């Protein structure tokens, strides 16, 4: 007796059912290959650089013009709010930036979620080494002249370089570790 709830032809092995079953098998096999490929791509993806820590610091020594900061032990963004200065260690180099956004001098912030500097006023963004990415600003973050002295980076706060006005000095304003 025929079961009215069974798919038509299920009991007697119709050709169309065999085709449907084969299509389903092929689909499942192709899907499995796609998932395996995606997992392999994710596993093979390069490991991104470690996230930069951020903290507030003060100069360890100073003169009328200079401020000395301890070189961070690892990649980091340190902010001296008293002097409106950012000390950033990034990929073997140390930079000392003005905290002021180059657009209209708003204090920049470090966005640890995306590992960028961000201006809260008009949302200009910059890489950890101060390169302009996007927004209303028209240049990268301003850099102070720096030198390496022992375990410190010494910034000359009288020598602030702008990328558009002093491109060569701006490019050279970092120390290499
Ligand atoms: S003040 Fe920073 S983008 Fe305008």
Coordinates of C-alpha atoms and ligand atoms in Angstrom, one line a residue:
X1 CA 0.0 0.0 0.0
X2 CA 1.3 3.4 -1.0
X3 CA 2.2 5.9 1.8
X4 CA 0.5 9.2 0.9
X5 CA 3.0 11.2 3.0
X6 CA 6.1 9.7 1.3
X7 CA 7.5 11.8 -1.6
X8 CA 6.1 10.5 -4.8
X9 CA 8.4 7.8 -6.2
X10 CA 10.3 7.3 -2.9
X11 CA 9.2 3.7 -2.7
X12 CA 10.0 2.8 -6.3
X13 CA 13.4 4.6 -6.9
X14 CA 12.4 7.1 -9.6
X15 CA 15.1 8.7 -11.8
X16 CA 14.4 12.2 -10.8
X17 CA 14.9 11.3 -7.1
X18 CA 18.3 9.8 -7.9
X19 CA 19.3 13.0 -9.7
X20 CA 18.1 15.1 -6.8
X21 CA 20.1 13.0 -4.3
X22 CA 23.2 13.3 -6.5
X23 CA 22.8 17.1 -6.7
X24 CA 22.5 17.3 -3.0
X25 CA 25.6 15.2 -2.5
X26 CA 27.5 17.4 -4.9
X27 CA 26.3 20.6 -3.2
X28 CA 27.3 19.3 0.2
X29 CA 30.7 18.2 -1.1
X30 CA 31.3 21.7 -2.7
X31 CA 30.2 23.5 0.4
X32 CA 32.6 21.4 2.5
X33 CA 35.4 22.3 0.1
X34 CA 34.5 26.0 0.4
X35 CA 34.5 25.9 4.2
X36 CA 37.8 24.1 4.3
X37 CA 39.3 26.7 1.9
X38 CA 38.0 29.6 4.1
X39 CA 39.4 28.0 7.2
X40 CA 42.8 27.5 5.5
X41 CA 42.8 31.1 4.3
X42 CA 42.1 32.3 7.9
X43 CA 44.8 30.1 9.3
X44 CA 47.3 31.3 6.8
X45 CA 46.5 35.0 7.3
X46 CA 49.5 36.9 8.6
X47 CA 49.5 37.6 12.3
X48 CA 48.8 41.3 12.7
X49 CA 51.2 43.5 14.8
X50 CA 50.5 43.4 18.5
X51 CA 48.1 46.1 19.7
X52 CA 49.8 49.2 21.1
X53 CA 49.4 49.9 24.8
X54 CA 48.5 53.5 25.8
X55 CA 49.1 55.3 29.0
X56 CA 49.7 58.7 30.5
X57 CA 53.3 59.7 31.3
X58 CA 55.4 62.6 32.4
X59 CA 58.8 63.7 31.3
X60 CA 61.6 62.1 33.4
X61 CA 63.8 65.2 32.9
X62 CA 63.5 68.6 31.3
X63 CA 65.3 71.9 30.4
X64 CA 63.7 75.1 29.2
X65 CA 63.3 73.6 25.7
X66 CA 63.6 69.9 26.0
X67 CA 61.6 67.0 27.6
X68 CA 63.1 63.6 28.1
X69 CA 60.8 60.6 28.1
X70 CA 61.6 57.0 28.9
X71 CA 61.6 54.9 25.7
X72 CA 58.6 52.5 26.0
X73 CA 59.8 48.9 26.4
X74 CA 57.4 47.8 23.6
X75 CA 55.3 49.4 20.9
X76 CA 53.1 51.9 22.8
X77 CA 51.4 55.3 22.7
X78 CA 52.2 57.4 25.7
X79 CA 50.6 60.8 26.3
X80 CA 52.0 63.6 28.4
X81 CA 48.9 65.8 28.9
X82 CA 50.9 68.5 30.8
X83 CA 53.1 69.1 27.7
X84 CA 50.5 68.2 25.1
X85 CA 52.9 65.6 23.7
X86 CA 52.5 62.1 22.4
X87 CA 55.5 59.6 22.6
X88 CA 54.9 56.7 20.2
X89 CA 57.1 53.6 19.8
X90 CA 56.1 51.8 16.6
X91 CA 58.0 49.2 14.6
X92 CA 61.4 50.0 15.9
X93 CA 61.1 53.8 15.8
X94 CA 60.1 56.4 18.4
X95 CA 58.3 59.6 17.5
X96 CA 57.3 62.6 19.6
X97 CA 54.2 64.3 18.3
X98 CA 52.2 67.3 19.2
X99 CA 49.0 66.2 20.8
X100 CA 47.2 68.9 18.7
X101 CA 45.3 67.9 15.6
X102 CA 47.0 69.6 12.6
X103 CA 43.5 70.8 11.4
X104 CA 42.3 72.9 14.3
X105 CA 44.4 71.9 17.3
X106 CA 41.9 69.6 19.0
X107 CA 43.6 67.1 21.3
X108 CA 44.0 63.9 19.5
X109 CA 43.0 60.5 21.0
X110 CA 44.3 57.0 20.5
X111 CA 41.7 54.6 19.3
X112 CA 42.9 51.2 20.5
X113 CA 40.1 49.3 18.6
X114 CA 41.5 50.3 15.2
X115 CA 45.0 51.2 16.3
X116 CA 44.8 54.8 15.0
X117 CA 45.0 58.3 16.3
X118 CA 41.6 60.0 15.9
X119 CA 40.5 63.6 16.2
X120 CA 37.2 63.8 18.2
X121 CA 36.2 67.1 16.5
X122 CA 36.1 66.3 12.7
X123 CA 37.3 62.7 12.9
X124 CA 40.6 63.0 11.0
X125 CA 42.6 59.7 11.5
X126 CA 46.3 59.0 11.5
X127 CA 48.5 55.9 11.7
X128 CA 50.6 55.1 14.8
X129 CA 53.5 56.9 13.1
X130 CA 51.4 59.9 12.6
X131 CA 50.6 59.6 8.9
X132 CA 47.4 61.2 7.8
X133 CA 44.8 58.7 6.7
X134 CA 41.5 60.5 6.3
X135 CA 39.4 63.5 7.4
X136 CA 39.6 67.3 7.2
X137 CA 43.2 67.7 8.1
X138 CA 45.6 68.3 5.2
X139 CA 48.8 67.0 6.7
X140 CA 50.1 64.3 9.0
X141 CA 50.7 64.8 12.7
X142 CA 53.3 67.4 13.6
X143 CA 56.6 65.9 14.9
X144 CA 59.1 67.4 17.4
X145 CA 62.8 67.1 16.7
X146 CA 64.1 64.2 18.8
X147 CA 67.4 62.6 19.8
X148 CA 68.3 59.3 21.6
X149 CA 70.0 59.7 24.9
X150 CA 70.5 56.5 26.9
X151 CA 67.2 55.0 27.7
X152 CA 65.3 58.2 26.8
X153 CA 64.1 60.0 23.8
X154 CA 64.7 63.8 24.2
X155 CA 62.2 66.1 22.4
X156 CA 63.0 69.7 21.6
X157 CA 59.7 71.4 22.1
X158 CA 61.0 74.5 20.3
X159 CA 61.4 72.5 17.1
X160 CA 58.1 71.3 15.8
X161 CA 58.1 70.2 12.2
X162 CA 55.1 70.2 9.9
X163 CA 54.9 67.8 7.0
X164 CA 53.9 70.5 4.5
X165 CA 56.4 73.2 5.5
X166 CA 59.4 71.1 6.6
X167 CA 59.0 67.8 4.8
X168 CA 62.7 66.7 5.1
X169 CA 63.0 67.6 8.7
X170 CA 59.5 66.1 9.4
X171 CA 60.5 62.8 7.7
X172 CA 63.7 62.6 9.7
X173 CA 62.1 63.4 13.1
X174 CA 62.3 60.0 14.8
X175 CA 64.9 57.8 16.5
X176 CA 65.6 54.2 15.5
X177 CA 66.0 51.6 18.2
Ligands
LIG1 S1 40.3 69.7 14.5 FE1 40.9 67.6 14.0 S2 40.0 67.2 12.1 FE2 39.4 69.2 12.6

